[in-house]
Amino acid sequence: MNAVNPRRWQALIVLAAAQFMVIMDTSIIGVALPDMQRDLGFSQGSLQWVFNAYVIAFGGLLLLGGRLSDLFGARKVFTTGWIILIAGSIVAAAAGNAWVEILGRGVQGVGGALIAPASMTLLMMLFGHNPRELGKAMALYGAAAPAGGTAGVFLGGVITEYLSWPWVFIVYVPIGLATLAAVPALLPAVQGKRGSVDVLGAIAVTAGIALAVYAIVRAPEQGWSSAATLLELAGALALLIVFLVIQRTVREPLMPLGIWRTPGLATANLAMALLGAAWIPMWYFLNLYLQQVLGYGAFASGAALLPMTIAIMIFMIGITARLLGRFGAKPLIAGGLLILAAGVAGLSLVRPDGAFVSDVLPASLIAAVGMSLAYIPAMMSAMSGVRPQESGLASGIVNTTYQVGSALGLAVMTAIATSQGAAELGNLPRLTDGFQAAFVGAGAVATLGAVLTLLLMRKAKPTPTDAGTQREAARA
């Protein structure tokens, strides 16, 4: 047995901070989007690529990041990920046009895809000796993800208002350098192991996801039934089928298909995909509504979303874990998705001459409660029932599923919004019509997720480690 690391709790701070920053990278740009659109020449429809370039690279390469951690050692991969994230941040901050910005965001996503699975491996090494400590560490580490996602909205508003949008990327440079400086003293060196890297599988799945999103983004302009759209979607499907064939035939696949026989894994991942496909479009278009319709500045827009941020933190850290221990995952996932759908339905009633207190605040708080109730139970349900040696793989799959669902959901809702007038900047009634349509679509996705959860989810028998983690989370 390895010796207990006396600095493991200080190391946990570094790992949780890394998780916080990686997830914050998906949200900190939200309030800055209108300024970036004006300065870099993004169209209303192409603006979503500032978000999607990151999540496609991040979600598509998470499984590869986990495999590289196994082969080359988690600390080396963690360090490499931060170097890449810093480089991508510099490119994104210095971008003078839309394509360079998208490139920088993609590079940031590659860095995040290395950091996230390496962090989980290091956490298990530091705390795996004691189930009680592991449960507490997992609860704190898990809370860093929603904290980063929600805090990014407000921090992005502050930075954009009082500095400028490039600073939402520049901020990662000093933080990254400080993290790299702390790595040698706090994080354990991890020996790699012999094996091969499924490069073709990683290329196939990432390219398939990217092509599917690209096809959906371009569909309103090209036509949903046009030859170009159909060929792009067919190409995306073919690439994903190739990925599955590769996983079945190679000796050391990124994603051994046998893991999908785990009870409840497929349904939990479906719920996570639909949660991302509803939540992220809601967050994205709410930012645009506040700034492009209500005329809020960057700071005011970030501050307007602060109540939602606080609600998510209160529920995820203080309430959801206790409810999970009492009622189990299925009721919370289905109920959370229904509450999210109700909140998004309220946002679909926003008006061109609306007000924050009446049009945004109540509905956004309802949506935040729904998301808070569904996210952690879906995550833990996806981990429940897998063998201990497959926990890292299961974690990578569910994170990938959420990111891919977010990207595809945003692409679909942007296409819907554009077709209903969301591209007509300055025409507030038409712009609002487009945003309303996106909210209706997001609400429908959340409702579908709740229905499928109720119909398909079965109670999985938790593993001892998982049960201990749930008990510790409930005590935290």
Short mmCIF file of C-alpha atoms in Angstrom, two decimals:
data_model
loop_
_atom_site.label_atom_id
_atom_site.label_comp_id
_atom_site.label_asym_id
_atom_site.label_seq_id
_atom_site.Cartn_x
_atom_site.Cartn_y
_atom_site.Cartn_z
CA MET A 1 0.00 0.00 0.00
CA ASN A 2 1.27 3.47 -0.86
CA ALA A 3 2.17 5.82 1.99
CA VAL A 4 -0.46 8.40 2.85
CA ASN A 5 0.45 11.77 1.37
CA PRO A 6 0.64 14.29 4.25
CA ARG A 7 -0.12 17.19 1.89
CA ARG A 8 -3.11 15.54 0.24
CA TRP A 9 -5.60 18.20 1.38
CA GLN A 10 -3.44 20.99 -0.02
CA ALA A 11 -3.18 18.93 -3.21
CA LEU A 12 -6.98 18.66 -3.28
CA ILE A 13 -7.17 22.46 -3.39
CA VAL A 14 -5.03 22.42 -6.55
CA LEU A 15 -7.14 19.68 -8.14
CA ALA A 16 -10.46 21.30 -7.22
CA ALA A 17 -9.20 24.65 -8.49
CA ALA A 18 -8.23 22.98 -11.77
CA GLN A 19 -11.71 21.47 -12.09
CA PHE A 20 -13.23 24.87 -11.26
CA MET A 21 -11.17 26.61 -13.96
CA VAL A 22 -11.73 23.98 -16.66
CA ILE A 23 -15.51 24.12 -16.26
CA MET A 24 -15.51 27.89 -15.81
CA ASP A 25 -13.92 28.10 -19.25
CA THR A 26 -17.26 26.98 -20.73
CA SER A 27 -19.21 29.82 -19.07
CA ILE A 28 -16.91 32.79 -18.50
CA ILE A 29 -17.24 33.82 -22.15
CA GLY A 30 -21.06 34.02 -21.99
CA VAL A 31 -21.43 37.65 -20.96
CA ALA A 32 -18.52 38.68 -23.22
CA LEU A 33 -20.14 37.22 -26.36
CA PRO A 34 -21.78 40.44 -27.66
CA ASP A 35 -18.50 42.37 -27.32
CA MET A 36 -16.60 39.57 -29.07
CA GLN A 37 -19.25 39.48 -31.80
CA ARG A 38 -18.81 43.19 -32.47
CA ASP A 39 -15.00 43.21 -32.39
CA LEU A 40 -14.29 39.96 -34.26
CA GLY A 41 -17.08 39.95 -36.83
CA PHE A 42 -19.06 36.91 -35.73
CA SER A 43 -22.55 36.56 -37.19
CA GLN A 44 -25.41 35.86 -34.80
CA GLY A 45 -25.48 32.23 -35.90
CA SER A 46 -21.71 31.62 -35.87
CA LEU A 47 -21.25 33.20 -32.42
CA GLN A 48 -22.02 29.86 -30.78
CA TRP A 49 -18.69 28.49 -32.04
CA VAL A 50 -16.92 30.48 -29.32
CA PHE A 51 -18.62 28.03 -26.95
CA ASN A 52 -18.79 24.94 -29.17
CA ALA A 53 -15.13 24.97 -30.23
CA TYR A 54 -14.20 24.46 -26.57
CA VAL A 55 -16.79 21.85 -25.65
CA ILE A 56 -16.28 19.77 -28.81
CA ALA A 57 -12.53 19.54 -28.22
CA PHE A 58 -13.06 19.03 -24.48
CA GLY A 59 -15.85 16.48 -24.74
CA GLY A 60 -14.44 14.69 -27.77
CA LEU A 61 -10.98 14.18 -26.26
CA LEU A 62 -11.82 13.42 -22.61
CA LEU A 63 -11.56 9.67 -23.12
CA LEU A 64 -8.21 10.11 -24.87
CA GLY A 65 -7.05 12.29 -21.98
CA GLY A 66 -7.89 9.53 -19.54
CA ARG A 67 -6.00 6.97 -21.61
CA LEU A 68 -2.94 9.22 -21.85
CA SER A 69 -3.02 9.63 -18.06
CA ASP A 70 -2.81 5.86 -17.69
CA LEU A 71 0.05 5.52 -20.16
CA PHE A 72 2.26 8.50 -19.35
CA GLY A 73 1.36 9.28 -15.73
CA ALA A 74 -1.37 11.58 -14.45
CA ARG A 75 0.94 14.32 -13.17
CA LYS A 76 2.71 14.64 -16.54
CA VAL A 77 -0.61 14.81 -18.38
CA PHE A 78 -2.02 17.29 -15.85
CA THR A 79 1.02 19.52 -16.37
CA THR A 80 0.86 19.20 -20.16
CA GLY A 81 -2.84 20.07 -20.10
CA TRP A 82 -2.17 23.31 -18.25
CA ILE A 83 0.59 24.28 -20.69
CA ILE A 84 -1.81 23.73 -23.60
CA LEU A 85 -4.63 25.59 -21.83
CA ILE A 86 -2.34 28.58 -21.22
CA ALA A 87 -1.27 28.57 -24.88
CA GLY A 88 -4.88 28.44 -26.06
CA SER A 89 -5.82 31.27 -23.70
CA ILE A 90 -3.08 33.49 -25.15
CA VAL A 91 -4.26 32.76 -28.72
CA ALA A 92 -7.90 33.43 -27.82
CA ALA A 93 -7.04 36.69 -26.06
CA ALA A 94 -4.91 37.95 -28.95
CA ALA A 95 -7.35 36.93 -31.70
CA GLY A 96 -8.05 39.58 -34.30
CA ASN A 97 -10.72 37.66 -36.20
CA ALA A 98 -13.34 34.98 -35.65
CA TRP A 99 -11.32 32.04 -36.98
CA VAL A 100 -8.33 32.68 -34.72
CA GLU A 101 -10.70 33.00 -31.76
CA ILE A 102 -12.28 29.64 -32.59
CA LEU A 103 -8.81 28.08 -32.91
CA GLY A 104 -7.77 29.42 -29.51
CA ARG A 105 -10.93 28.08 -27.91
CA GLY A 106 -10.33 24.67 -29.46
CA VAL A 107 -6.79 24.58 -28.07
CA GLN A 108 -8.17 25.50 -24.64
CA GLY A 109 -10.56 22.54 -24.95
CA VAL A 110 -7.68 20.17 -25.69
CA GLY A 111 -5.93 21.36 -22.52
CA GLY A 112 -9.09 20.88 -20.48
CA ALA A 113 -9.52 17.34 -21.87
CA LEU A 114 -6.10 16.44 -20.45
CA ILE A 115 -6.53 18.21 -17.11
CA ALA A 116 -9.92 16.79 -16.10
CA PRO A 117 -9.23 13.01 -16.22
CA ALA A 118 -5.71 13.45 -14.86
CA SER A 119 -7.17 15.33 -11.89
CA MET A 120 -9.54 12.46 -11.12
CA THR A 121 -6.71 9.92 -11.27
CA LEU A 122 -4.59 12.01 -8.91
CA LEU A 123 -7.50 12.44 -6.51
CA MET A 124 -8.03 8.67 -6.36
CA MET A 125 -4.33 8.16 -5.67
CA LEU A 126 -4.31 10.72 -2.87
CA PHE A 127 -7.48 9.58 -1.08
CA GLY A 128 -8.20 6.02 -2.25
CA HIS A 129 -6.68 4.59 0.95
CA ASN A 130 -9.62 5.78 3.06
CA PRO A 131 -13.25 5.57 1.86
CA ARG A 132 -14.34 8.22 4.36
CA GLU A 133 -11.70 10.70 3.18
CA LEU A 134 -12.39 9.77 -0.45
CA GLY A 135 -16.07 10.56 -0.01
CA LYS A 136 -15.33 13.96 1.48
CA ALA A 137 -12.74 14.73 -1.19
CA MET A 138 -15.14 13.66 -3.97
CA ALA A 139 -17.88 15.89 -2.57
CA LEU A 140 -15.56 18.92 -2.51
CA TYR A 141 -14.08 18.14 -5.92
CA GLY A 142 -17.53 17.52 -7.42
CA ALA A 143 -18.83 20.86 -6.12
CA ALA A 144 -16.01 22.66 -7.96
CA ALA A 145 -17.57 21.88 -11.37
CA PRO A 146 -20.95 23.56 -10.89
CA ALA A 147 -19.23 26.30 -8.92
CA GLY A 148 -16.95 27.03 -11.86
CA GLY A 149 -19.77 26.89 -14.38
CA THR A 150 -21.97 29.31 -12.51
CA ALA A 151 -19.29 31.64 -11.12
CA GLY A 152 -17.90 32.10 -14.62
CA VAL A 153 -21.00 33.98 -15.70
CA PHE A 154 -20.59 36.66 -13.04
CA LEU A 155 -16.80 36.86 -13.25
CA GLY A 156 -17.02 37.18 -17.01
CA GLY A 157 -19.33 40.15 -16.56
CA VAL A 158 -17.01 41.88 -14.11
CA ILE A 159 -13.95 41.33 -16.30
CA THR A 160 -15.66 42.38 -19.53
CA GLU A 161 -17.17 45.51 -18.01
CA TYR A 162 -14.12 46.84 -16.21
CA LEU A 163 -11.31 45.51 -18.41
CA SER A 164 -12.23 44.04 -21.81
CA TRP A 165 -13.25 40.68 -23.25
CA PRO A 166 -9.65 39.43 -23.94
CA TRP A 167 -9.11 39.42 -20.17
CA VAL A 168 -11.57 36.54 -19.74
CA PHE A 169 -8.80 34.50 -21.38
CA ILE A 170 -5.75 36.32 -20.02
CA VAL A 171 -6.86 35.49 -16.46
CA TYR A 172 -5.97 31.84 -17.14
CA VAL A 173 -2.30 32.66 -17.70
CA PRO A 174 -1.27 33.67 -14.14
CA ILE A 175 -3.57 31.06 -12.61
CA GLY A 176 -2.08 28.39 -14.85
CA LEU A 177 1.47 29.41 -14.05
CA ALA A 178 0.71 29.37 -10.32
CA THR A 179 -0.79 25.89 -10.67
CA LEU A 180 2.26 24.62 -12.56
CA ALA A 181 4.50 26.02 -9.83
CA ALA A 182 2.55 24.10 -7.16
CA VAL A 183 2.54 20.75 -9.00
CA PRO A 184 6.04 19.43 -8.02
CA ALA A 185 5.49 19.99 -4.30
CA LEU A 186 1.88 18.89 -3.96
CA LEU A 187 0.94 16.32 -6.60
CA PRO A 188 2.37 12.80 -6.53
CA ALA A 189 4.43 11.49 -9.40
CA VAL A 190 2.55 8.67 -11.14
CA GLN A 191 4.26 5.97 -13.13
CA GLY A 192 2.74 5.23 -16.51
CA LYS A 193 2.10 1.75 -17.84
CA ARG A 194 2.68 -0.07 -21.08
CA GLY A 195 -0.02 0.14 -23.72
CA SER A 196 -1.14 1.78 -26.92
CA VAL A 197 -3.14 4.92 -27.72
CA ASP A 198 -6.31 4.61 -29.80
CA VAL A 199 -5.53 7.66 -31.92
CA LEU A 200 -7.89 6.67 -34.75
CA GLY A 201 -10.77 6.26 -32.32
CA ALA A 202 -10.14 9.69 -30.81
CA ILE A 203 -9.99 11.30 -34.26
CA ALA A 204 -13.16 9.55 -35.42
CA VAL A 205 -15.33 10.47 -32.43
CA THR A 206 -14.14 14.09 -32.25
CA ALA A 207 -14.50 14.62 -36.01
CA GLY A 208 -17.96 13.01 -35.98
CA ILE A 209 -19.20 15.28 -33.20
CA ALA A 210 -17.71 18.39 -34.83
CA LEU A 211 -19.22 17.58 -38.23
CA ALA A 212 -22.66 16.96 -36.71
CA VAL A 213 -22.59 20.33 -34.94
CA TYR A 214 -21.31 22.05 -38.10
CA ALA A 215 -24.13 20.54 -40.15
CA ILE A 216 -26.81 21.66 -37.69
CA VAL A 217 -25.35 25.17 -37.46
CA ARG A 218 -25.39 25.57 -41.25
CA ALA A 219 -28.76 23.89 -41.80
CA PRO A 220 -30.93 27.06 -41.51
CA GLU A 221 -28.82 28.72 -44.21
CA GLN A 222 -28.43 25.69 -46.49
CA GLY A 223 -31.83 24.10 -45.82
CA TRP A 224 -32.46 21.05 -43.66
CA SER A 225 -33.22 18.89 -46.70
CA SER A 226 -30.42 20.26 -48.87
CA ALA A 227 -27.80 17.89 -50.28
CA ALA A 228 -25.04 19.65 -48.33
CA THR A 229 -26.81 19.25 -44.96
CA LEU A 230 -27.73 15.62 -45.60
CA LEU A 231 -24.18 14.78 -46.72
CA GLU A 232 -22.67 16.46 -43.65
CA LEU A 233 -25.02 14.62 -41.29
CA ALA A 234 -24.37 11.34 -43.10
CA GLY A 235 -20.64 11.95 -42.79
CA ALA A 236 -20.98 12.61 -39.07
CA LEU A 237 -22.98 9.39 -38.61
CA ALA A 238 -20.41 7.43 -40.62
CA LEU A 239 -17.55 8.75 -38.47
CA LEU A 240 -19.37 7.78 -35.25
CA ILE A 241 -20.05 4.30 -36.65
CA VAL A 242 -16.35 4.02 -37.53
CA PHE A 243 -15.56 4.95 -33.92
CA LEU A 244 -17.77 2.13 -32.63
CA VAL A 245 -16.19 -0.35 -35.04
CA ILE A 246 -12.73 0.70 -33.89
CA GLN A 247 -13.74 0.27 -30.25
CA ARG A 248 -14.89 -3.25 -31.00
CA THR A 249 -11.79 -4.30 -32.93
CA VAL A 250 -8.73 -2.68 -31.34
CA ARG A 251 -6.95 -4.36 -28.45
CA GLU A 252 -6.98 -1.32 -26.14
CA PRO A 253 -9.96 0.89 -27.06
CA LEU A 254 -10.71 4.31 -25.62
CA MET A 255 -14.15 3.07 -24.60
CA PRO A 256 -14.58 -0.69 -24.13
CA LEU A 257 -18.15 -1.26 -25.27
CA GLY A 258 -18.76 -3.87 -22.58
CA ILE A 259 -19.11 -1.09 -19.98
CA TRP A 260 -22.52 -0.25 -21.46
CA ARG A 261 -23.86 -3.49 -20.00
CA THR A 262 -23.61 -1.84 -16.57
CA PRO A 263 -27.19 -1.37 -15.27
CA GLY A 264 -28.35 2.22 -15.44
CA LEU A 265 -25.26 3.58 -17.23
CA ALA A 266 -26.96 4.22 -20.58
CA THR A 267 -30.03 5.89 -19.03
CA ALA A 268 -27.95 8.12 -16.75
CA ASN A 269 -25.84 9.23 -19.71
CA LEU A 270 -28.97 9.91 -21.74
CA ALA A 271 -30.26 12.09 -18.91
CA MET A 272 -26.94 13.96 -18.74
CA ALA A 273 -26.94 14.56 -22.50
CA LEU A 274 -30.46 15.99 -22.43
CA LEU A 275 -29.69 18.03 -19.32
CA GLY A 276 -26.77 19.65 -21.13
CA ALA A 277 -28.86 20.10 -24.28
CA ALA A 278 -31.48 22.03 -22.28
CA TRP A 279 -29.37 23.92 -19.74
CA ILE A 280 -26.60 25.31 -21.95
CA PRO A 281 -28.91 26.79 -24.64
CA MET A 282 -31.02 28.35 -21.88
CA TRP A 283 -27.93 29.95 -20.33
CA TYR A 284 -26.59 31.06 -23.73
CA PHE A 285 -29.79 32.74 -24.95
CA LEU A 286 -30.56 34.26 -21.56
CA ASN A 287 -27.21 36.07 -21.76
CA LEU A 288 -28.09 37.36 -25.24
CA TYR A 289 -31.60 38.42 -24.17
CA LEU A 290 -30.26 40.44 -21.25
CA GLN A 291 -27.76 42.31 -23.41
CA GLN A 292 -29.30 42.46 -26.88
CA VAL A 293 -32.93 43.02 -25.89
CA LEU A 294 -32.94 44.53 -22.40
CA GLY A 295 -29.77 46.51 -23.16
CA TYR A 296 -27.76 45.39 -20.13
CA GLY A 297 -24.01 45.95 -20.07
CA ALA A 298 -21.58 43.14 -19.35
CA PHE A 299 -21.41 43.73 -15.59
CA ALA A 300 -25.17 44.21 -15.23
CA SER A 301 -25.79 41.03 -17.21
CA GLY A 302 -23.42 39.02 -15.03
CA ALA A 303 -24.96 40.49 -11.88
CA ALA A 304 -28.44 39.64 -13.16
CA LEU A 305 -27.44 35.98 -13.29
CA LEU A 306 -25.84 36.02 -9.83
CA PRO A 307 -29.06 34.94 -8.03
CA MET A 308 -29.17 31.88 -10.27
CA THR A 309 -25.51 31.19 -9.45
CA ILE A 310 -26.17 31.42 -5.71
CA ALA A 311 -29.22 29.16 -5.95
CA ILE A 312 -27.20 26.49 -7.77
CA MET A 313 -24.44 26.58 -5.18
CA ILE A 314 -26.87 26.37 -2.25
CA PHE A 315 -28.76 23.42 -3.70
CA MET A 316 -25.81 21.46 -5.07
CA ILE A 317 -23.67 21.75 -1.95
CA GLY A 318 -26.26 21.89 0.82
CA ILE A 319 -29.45 20.17 -0.32
CA THR A 320 -29.15 17.83 -3.31
CA ALA A 321 -26.75 15.36 -1.65
CA ARG A 322 -29.10 14.94 1.31
CA LEU A 323 -32.11 14.45 -0.96
CA LEU A 324 -30.15 11.91 -2.97
CA GLY A 325 -29.45 9.85 0.11
CA ARG A 326 -33.12 9.91 1.07
CA PHE A 327 -34.96 9.48 -2.24
CA GLY A 328 -32.40 8.03 -4.66
CA ALA A 329 -31.33 9.26 -8.08
CA LYS A 330 -34.35 8.56 -10.30
CA PRO A 331 -36.90 10.90 -8.62
CA LEU A 332 -34.36 13.71 -8.38
CA ILE A 333 -33.23 13.42 -12.01
CA ALA A 334 -36.78 13.29 -13.38
CA GLY A 335 -38.06 15.94 -10.97
CA GLY A 336 -35.07 18.20 -11.59
CA LEU A 337 -35.54 18.01 -15.36
CA LEU A 338 -39.24 18.82 -15.00
CA ILE A 339 -38.49 21.82 -12.79
CA LEU A 340 -35.86 22.94 -15.29
CA ALA A 341 -38.47 22.61 -18.05
CA ALA A 342 -40.87 24.76 -16.02
CA GLY A 343 -38.24 27.44 -15.54
CA VAL A 344 -37.31 27.49 -19.22
CA ALA A 345 -41.00 27.61 -20.12
CA GLY A 346 -41.24 30.76 -17.99
CA LEU A 347 -38.34 32.27 -19.91
CA SER A 348 -40.15 31.55 -23.18
CA LEU A 349 -42.58 34.33 -22.17
CA VAL A 350 -39.91 37.06 -22.21
CA ARG A 351 -41.00 40.31 -23.93
CA PRO A 352 -39.22 42.87 -26.10
CA ASP A 353 -40.03 45.48 -23.42
CA GLY A 354 -39.57 43.09 -20.53
CA ALA A 355 -38.00 43.66 -17.13
CA PHE A 356 -35.52 41.59 -15.15
CA VAL A 357 -37.66 41.23 -12.03
CA SER A 358 -40.76 40.01 -13.84
CA ASP A 359 -39.41 38.29 -16.99
CA VAL A 360 -36.10 36.78 -15.90
CA LEU A 361 -35.59 36.43 -12.15
CA PRO A 362 -38.40 34.01 -11.13
CA ALA A 363 -38.01 31.72 -14.13
CA SER A 364 -34.20 31.65 -13.93
CA LEU A 365 -34.32 30.67 -10.25
CA ILE A 366 -36.76 27.85 -10.99
CA ALA A 367 -34.48 26.61 -13.79
CA ALA A 368 -31.45 26.79 -11.48
CA VAL A 369 -33.19 24.64 -8.86
CA GLY A 370 -34.07 22.06 -11.51
CA MET A 371 -30.53 21.87 -12.82
CA SER A 372 -29.15 21.58 -9.28
CA LEU A 373 -31.45 18.67 -8.44
CA ALA A 374 -30.68 16.69 -11.61
CA TYR A 375 -26.94 17.15 -12.21
CA ILE A 376 -25.30 15.40 -9.24
CA PRO A 377 -27.78 12.46 -9.11
CA ALA A 378 -27.31 11.86 -12.84
CA MET A 379 -23.53 11.98 -12.43
CA MET A 380 -23.55 9.57 -9.49
CA SER A 381 -26.08 7.29 -11.16
CA ALA A 382 -23.74 6.97 -14.11
CA MET A 383 -20.96 5.92 -11.73
CA SER A 384 -23.14 3.56 -9.70
CA GLY A 385 -22.79 -0.13 -10.48
CA VAL A 386 -19.49 0.04 -12.38
CA ARG A 387 -16.52 -1.93 -11.14
CA PRO A 388 -13.90 0.11 -9.23
CA GLN A 389 -11.38 -0.31 -12.04
CA GLU A 390 -13.92 1.17 -14.48
CA SER A 391 -14.80 4.24 -12.42
CA GLY A 392 -12.41 6.48 -14.34
CA LEU A 393 -13.85 5.33 -17.66
CA ALA A 394 -17.42 5.83 -16.45
CA SER A 395 -16.53 9.33 -15.25
CA GLY A 396 -15.00 10.15 -18.62
CA ILE A 397 -18.04 8.85 -20.50
CA VAL A 398 -20.59 10.83 -18.49
CA ASN A 399 -18.57 14.04 -18.74
CA THR A 400 -18.20 13.49 -22.48
CA THR A 401 -21.93 12.87 -22.79
CA TYR A 402 -22.79 16.12 -21.02
CA GLN A 403 -20.40 18.18 -23.15
CA VAL A 404 -21.57 16.60 -26.42
CA GLY A 405 -25.21 17.08 -25.44
CA SER A 406 -24.46 20.72 -24.67
CA ALA A 407 -22.82 21.31 -28.06
CA LEU A 408 -25.53 19.56 -30.08
CA GLY A 409 -28.33 21.16 -28.04
CA LEU A 410 -26.89 24.63 -28.56
CA ALA A 411 -26.50 23.99 -32.29
CA VAL A 412 -30.12 22.88 -32.62
CA MET A 413 -31.55 25.72 -30.52
CA THR A 414 -29.45 28.27 -32.42
CA ALA A 415 -30.84 26.93 -35.68
CA ILE A 416 -34.38 27.20 -34.30
CA ALA A 417 -33.78 30.70 -32.95
CA THR A 418 -32.24 31.89 -36.21
CA SER A 419 -35.19 30.59 -38.23
CA GLN A 420 -37.55 32.60 -35.99
CA GLY A 421 -35.71 35.93 -36.20
CA ALA A 422 -32.80 35.77 -33.74
CA ALA A 423 -30.39 36.97 -36.42
CA GLU A 424 -32.21 40.30 -36.85
CA LEU A 425 -30.17 42.43 -34.48
CA GLY A 426 -31.86 45.73 -33.67
CA ASN A 427 -35.34 44.39 -34.42
CA LEU A 428 -36.31 43.68 -30.80
CA PRO A 429 -39.66 41.95 -31.50
CA ARG A 430 -38.12 39.55 -34.02
CA LEU A 431 -35.02 39.04 -31.88
CA THR A 432 -37.23 38.18 -28.91
CA ASP A 433 -39.30 35.79 -31.05
CA GLY A 434 -36.11 33.89 -31.87
CA PHE A 435 -35.03 33.70 -28.23
CA GLN A 436 -38.52 32.56 -27.19
CA ALA A 437 -38.35 29.75 -29.74
CA ALA A 438 -34.99 28.62 -28.35
CA PHE A 439 -36.39 28.57 -24.81
CA VAL A 440 -39.39 26.53 -25.96
CA GLY A 441 -37.05 24.02 -27.59
CA ALA A 442 -34.85 23.78 -24.51
CA GLY A 443 -37.91 23.23 -22.32
CA ALA A 444 -39.08 20.45 -24.62
CA VAL A 445 -35.69 18.74 -24.36
CA ALA A 446 -35.77 18.90 -20.55
CA THR A 447 -39.29 17.46 -20.52
CA LEU A 448 -38.20 14.63 -22.81
CA GLY A 449 -35.32 13.90 -20.47
CA ALA A 450 -37.68 13.64 -17.49
CA VAL A 451 -40.06 11.31 -19.34
CA LEU A 452 -37.28 9.01 -20.55
CA THR A 453 -35.76 8.89 -17.07
CA LEU A 454 -39.08 7.81 -15.57
CA LEU A 455 -39.62 5.19 -18.28
CA LEU A 456 -36.14 3.74 -18.64
CA MET A 457 -34.15 4.20 -15.45
CA ARG A 458 -33.84 1.25 -13.14
CA LYS A 459 -32.34 1.33 -9.69
CA ALA A 460 -28.75 0.11 -9.93
CA LYS A 461 -27.08 -1.63 -7.04
CA PRO A 462 -24.34 0.77 -5.90
CA THR A 463 -20.80 -0.39 -5.37
CA PRO A 464 -19.36 -0.13 -1.84
CA THR A 465 -17.18 2.80 -2.92
CA ASP A 466 -20.13 4.58 -4.48
CA ALA A 467 -22.30 4.03 -1.44
CA GLY A 468 -19.61 5.37 0.84
CA THR A 469 -19.19 8.40 -1.37
CA GLN A 470 -22.93 9.11 -1.23
CA ARG A 471 -22.95 8.84 2.55
CA GLU A 472 -20.02 11.25 2.83
CA ALA A 473 -21.63 13.66 0.38
CA ALA A 474 -24.78 13.64 2.50
CA ARG A 475 -22.75 14.48 5.61
CA ALA A 476 -20.77 17.26 3.93
#
